[in-house]
Tab-separated table of C-alpha atoms in Angstrom:
chain	number	residue	atom	x	y	z
A	1	UNK	CA	0.000	0.049	0.195
A	2	UNK	CA	3.023	2.563	1.023
A	3	UNK	CA	4.790	1.985	-2.735
A	4	UNK	CA	1.104	2.182	-4.018
A	5	UNK	CA	0.812	5.760	-2.500
A	6	UNK	CA	4.603	6.331	-3.659
A	7	UNK	CA	3.813	6.122	-7.425
A	8	UNK	CA	0.220	8.259	-6.636
A	9	UNK	CA	2.532	10.882	-5.549
A	10	UNK	CA	5.592	10.399	-7.696
A	11	UNK	CA	2.508	10.541	-10.570
A	12	UNK	CA	1.519	13.177	-9.580
A	13	UNK	CA	5.132	15.435	-9.469
A	14	UNK	CA	5.952	14.970	-12.952
A	15	UNK	CA	2.785	15.231	-14.734
A	16	UNK	CA	4.362	18.764	-15.220
A	17	UNK	CA	2.604	21.934	-16.769
A	18	UNK	CA	0.783	20.407	-19.770
A	19	UNK	CA	-1.680	18.240	-16.802
A	20	UNK	CA	-5.120	18.896	-17.258
A	21	UNK	CA	-6.268	19.890	-13.875
A	22	UNK	CA	-9.953	20.221	-13.328
A	23	UNK	CA	-11.670	20.279	-10.331
A	24	UNK	CA	-16.079	20.040	-9.252
A	25	UNK	CA	-18.615	18.155	-6.252
A	26	UNK	CA	-18.320	14.446	-6.426
A	27	UNK	CA	-21.538	11.995	-3.988
A	28	UNK	CA	-22.595	9.015	-4.093
A	29	UNK	CA	-24.886	5.975	-2.654
A	30	UNK	CA	-23.590	2.964	-0.988
A	31	UNK	CA	-24.725	0.219	-0.275
A	32	UNK	CA	-22.815	-1.156	3.008
A	33	UNK	CA	-22.230	-4.451	5.684
A	34	UNK	CA	-19.999	-4.951	8.067
A	35	UNK	CA	-17.645	-8.309	7.664
A	36	UNK	CA	-16.903	-9.155	11.707
A	37	UNK	CA	-14.126	-11.261	12.423
A	38	UNK	CA	-15.278	-13.400	13.911
A	39	UNK	CA	-19.502	-14.599	12.027
A	40	UNK	CA	-21.429	-13.722	15.528
A	41	UNK	CA	-23.998	-10.485	14.745
A	42	UNK	CA	-26.413	-11.310	12.281
A	43	UNK	CA	-25.468	-8.416	9.348
A	44	UNK	CA	-27.283	-6.766	6.230
A	45	UNK	CA	-26.141	-4.140	4.287
A	46	UNK	CA	-27.711	-0.539	4.378
A	47	UNK	CA	-27.445	2.629	2.346
A	48	UNK	CA	-24.881	5.210	2.938
A	49	UNK	CA	-23.746	8.320	1.147
A	50	UNK	CA	-20.922	9.783	0.444
A	51	UNK	CA	-20.293	13.790	-1.213
A	52	UNK	CA	-17.616	16.877	-1.221
A	53	UNK	CA	-15.058	17.956	-3.868
A	54	UNK	CA	-12.971	16.051	-6.248
A	55	UNK	CA	-9.614	16.868	-8.264
A	56	UNK	CA	-8.641	15.222	-11.552
A	57	UNK	CA	-5.571	15.626	-12.792
A	58	UNK	CA	-4.951	13.540	-16.490
A	59	UNK	CA	-1.918	13.590	-18.499
A	60	UNK	CA	-2.963	14.372	-22.449
A	61	UNK	CA	-2.670	12.321	-25.367
A	62	UNK	CA	-2.565	8.708	-23.283
A	63	UNK	CA	-5.571	9.226	-21.015
A	64	UNK	CA	-3.977	8.433	-17.443
A	65	UNK	CA	-3.585	9.848	-14.292
A	66	UNK	CA	-5.373	10.930	-10.105
A	67	UNK	CA	-7.808	11.895	-8.590
A	68	UNK	CA	-8.075	12.892	-4.850
A	69	UNK	CA	-10.956	13.878	-3.271
A	70	UNK	CA	-12.442	15.006	0.470
A	71	UNK	CA	-15.970	13.280	1.524
A	72	UNK	CA	-18.375	13.484	3.777
A	73	UNK	CA	-19.681	9.400	3.681
A	74	UNK	CA	-21.694	7.621	6.339
A	75	UNK	CA	-20.934	3.662	5.906
A	76	UNK	CA	-24.688	1.481	7.489
A	77	UNK	CA	-25.219	-1.876	8.145
A	78	UNK	CA	-27.889	-3.749	10.407
A	79	UNK	CA	-26.912	-5.974	13.492
A	80	UNK	CA	-29.012	-7.771	15.174
A	81	UNK	CA	-27.604	-7.777	18.651
A	82	UNK	CA	-30.661	-8.701	20.008
A	83	UNK	CA	-29.643	-12.554	19.658
A	84	UNK	CA	-26.682	-12.537	22.312
A	85	UNK	CA	-27.982	-11.383	26.591
A	86	UNK	CA	-24.141	-10.061	26.914
A	87	UNK	CA	-25.689	-6.913	24.137
A	88	UNK	CA	-29.817	-7.760	24.556
A	89	UNK	CA	-29.582	-7.922	28.799
A	90	UNK	CA	-28.484	-3.984	28.026
A	91	UNK	CA	-31.566	-3.226	25.311
A	92	UNK	CA	-29.871	-3.611	22.547
A	93	UNK	CA	-31.474	-5.798	19.432
A	94	UNK	CA	-31.573	-5.184	15.821
A	95	UNK	CA	-30.149	-2.124	15.320
A	96	UNK	CA	-28.740	0.285	12.259
A	97	UNK	CA	-25.199	1.313	12.626
A	98	UNK	CA	-24.204	4.073	11.216
A	99	UNK	CA	-20.366	5.260	11.193
A	100	UNK	CA	-19.384	8.986	9.627
A	101	UNK	CA	-16.214	9.470	8.580
A	102	UNK	CA	-13.977	11.946	6.306
A	103	UNK	CA	-12.465	9.709	3.862
A	104	UNK	CA	-9.506	11.195	1.383
A	105	UNK	CA	-8.876	8.682	-2.099
A	106	UNK	CA	-6.506	9.141	-4.181
A	107	UNK	CA	-7.316	7.238	-7.327
A	108	UNK	CA	-5.226	6.567	-10.214
A	109	UNK	CA	-7.401	6.126	-13.529
A	110	UNK	CA	-6.939	5.872	-16.598
A	111	UNK	CA	-9.847	7.081	-19.232
A	112	UNK	CA	-9.821	6.072	-23.123
A	113	UNK	CA	-9.941	8.737	-25.239
A	114	UNK	CA	-9.021	8.022	-28.743
A	115	UNK	CA	-12.336	7.077	-29.386
A	116	UNK	CA	-12.046	9.267	-33.057
A	117	UNK	CA	-14.831	11.929	-31.753
A	118	UNK	CA	-17.256	9.642	-29.347
A	119	UNK	CA	-14.420	10.505	-26.580
A	120	UNK	CA	-16.844	14.099	-27.267
A	121	UNK	CA	-19.876	12.278	-26.016
A	122	UNK	CA	-18.368	9.003	-23.443
A	123	UNK	CA	-15.452	8.488	-22.680
A	124	UNK	CA	-14.861	4.936	-20.673
A	125	UNK	CA	-12.819	5.150	-17.658
A	126	UNK	CA	-11.473	3.030	-14.858
A	127	UNK	CA	-9.623	3.427	-11.312
A	128	UNK	CA	-8.046	2.212	-8.655
A	129	UNK	CA	-6.590	3.487	-5.017
A	130	UNK	CA	-6.842	3.591	-1.470
A	131	UNK	CA	-9.360	5.246	1.188
A	132	UNK	CA	-7.675	7.622	3.998
A	133	UNK	CA	-10.587	7.701	6.142
A	134	UNK	CA	-10.868	9.652	9.742
A	135	UNK	CA	-13.785	8.208	11.802
A	136	UNK	CA	-15.483	11.227	13.205
A	137	UNK	CA	-19.093	9.455	14.811
A	138	UNK	CA	-21.475	6.089	15.882
A	139	UNK	CA	-24.431	6.334	16.513
A	140	UNK	CA	-24.585	2.866	18.444
A	141	UNK	CA	-23.106	2.269	22.070
A	142	UNK	CA	-23.143	-0.961	21.522
A	143	UNK	CA	-19.853	0.286	19.207
A	144	UNK	CA	-16.600	1.823	19.217
A	145	UNK	CA	-14.311	3.586	16.831
A	146	UNK	CA	-10.616	4.221	15.997
A	147	UNK	CA	-9.110	7.419	14.985
A	148	UNK	CA	-9.072	6.261	11.167
A	149	UNK	CA	-9.564	3.136	8.196
A	150	UNK	CA	-7.638	2.287	4.897
A	151	UNK	CA	-9.532	0.825	2.151
A	152	UNK	CA	-8.753	-0.124	-1.725
A	153	UNK	CA	-11.488	1.573	-4.190
A	154	UNK	CA	-12.019	0.380	-7.180
A	155	UNK	CA	-14.720	0.206	-10.393
A	156	UNK	CA	-15.716	1.273	-13.721
A	157	UNK	CA	-17.790	4.082	-15.446
A	158	UNK	CA	-18.132	6.735	-18.456
A	159	UNK	CA	-17.342	10.474	-18.932
A	160	UNK	CA	-20.820	12.404	-20.176
A	161	UNK	CA	-20.296	14.615	-22.439
A	162	UNK	CA	-16.078	15.635	-21.112
A	163	UNK	CA	-18.426	16.824	-18.006
A	164	UNK	CA	-19.892	14.230	-15.390
A	165	UNK	CA	-18.437	11.315	-14.978
A	166	UNK	CA	-20.705	8.416	-14.099
A	167	UNK	CA	-19.386	5.171	-12.319
A	168	UNK	CA	-19.669	2.200	-10.491
A	169	UNK	CA	-16.605	1.492	-7.310
A	170	UNK	CA	-16.878	-1.920	-4.710
A	171	UNK	CA	-14.806	-0.440	-1.616
A	172	UNK	CA	-13.365	-2.926	0.367
A	173	UNK	CA	-12.083	-2.223	3.841
A	174	UNK	CA	-8.363	-2.978	4.329
A	175	UNK	CA	-8.548	-1.913	8.445
A	176	UNK	CA	-11.505	-2.727	10.976
A	177	UNK	CA	-13.824	0.516	11.516
A	178	UNK	CA	-15.392	-0.516	13.889
A	179	UNK	CA	-15.497	-2.618	17.371
A	180	UNK	CA	-18.014	-4.105	19.758
A	181	UNK	CA	-16.755	-2.170	23.632
A	182	UNK	CA	-18.017	-5.485	25.564
A	183	UNK	CA	-15.714	-8.294	23.375
A	184	UNK	CA	-12.762	-5.819	22.223
A	185	UNK	CA	-11.614	-8.065	20.136
A	186	UNK	CA	-14.681	-7.938	17.313
A	187	UNK	CA	-13.633	-6.052	15.359
A	188	UNK	CA	-15.883	-5.285	11.792
A	189	UNK	CA	-14.728	-3.602	8.029
A	190	UNK	CA	-16.561	-1.504	6.505
A	191	UNK	CA	-17.318	-3.113	2.678
A	192	UNK	CA	-19.417	-1.927	0.464
A	193	UNK	CA	-20.605	-1.500	-3.297
A	194	UNK	CA	-21.332	2.618	-4.581
A	195	UNK	CA	-22.530	4.488	-7.142
A	196	UNK	CA	-21.491	7.936	-8.094
A	197	UNK	CA	-21.975	10.773	-10.129
A	198	UNK	CA	-18.832	14.386	-10.841
A	199	UNK	CA	-19.941	17.427	-11.903
A	200	UNK	CA	-16.247	18.880	-13.265
A	201	UNK	CA	-15.432	22.819	-14.586
């Protein structure tokens, strides 16, 4: 992971004066669940959101570049604590759990633009890279969150009219984003799909 981040930084520094830089708002709907270290808690998908700003830097002519952003996000799941006496004795049942985060995504991307003019209407793209998240708050008193987490984000999509980007991706948690207070070793990673829309100026 460290080598990937250094490679992305080196790419940004080496783009030079000819690089095309754009920025704009971005928002996404995500469908998350928590994958626990031990399969003790029944957990189901819930919908969350992300919103913020995004910057794209592309190398003209070859289609490679990077993007980075700052977003506010909600990672949610439905967790059934009520199956276990350790939690139901304190009133916990089937809880809607949400972890609020500030996220810094950093992606390497490729956009295919040699389509003999078609790319002015639609251009396919792919991306992959790390997401560094800082946990702000959580709504479930049975859980606690670390200061931050790291995830791997990858996906594909298209650019429309050289301004709008629509993509579908998967966020794979590499470190835990929440942990039960009573059972210290029971931690969970946030994984899920997301549908993203960005608009560039």
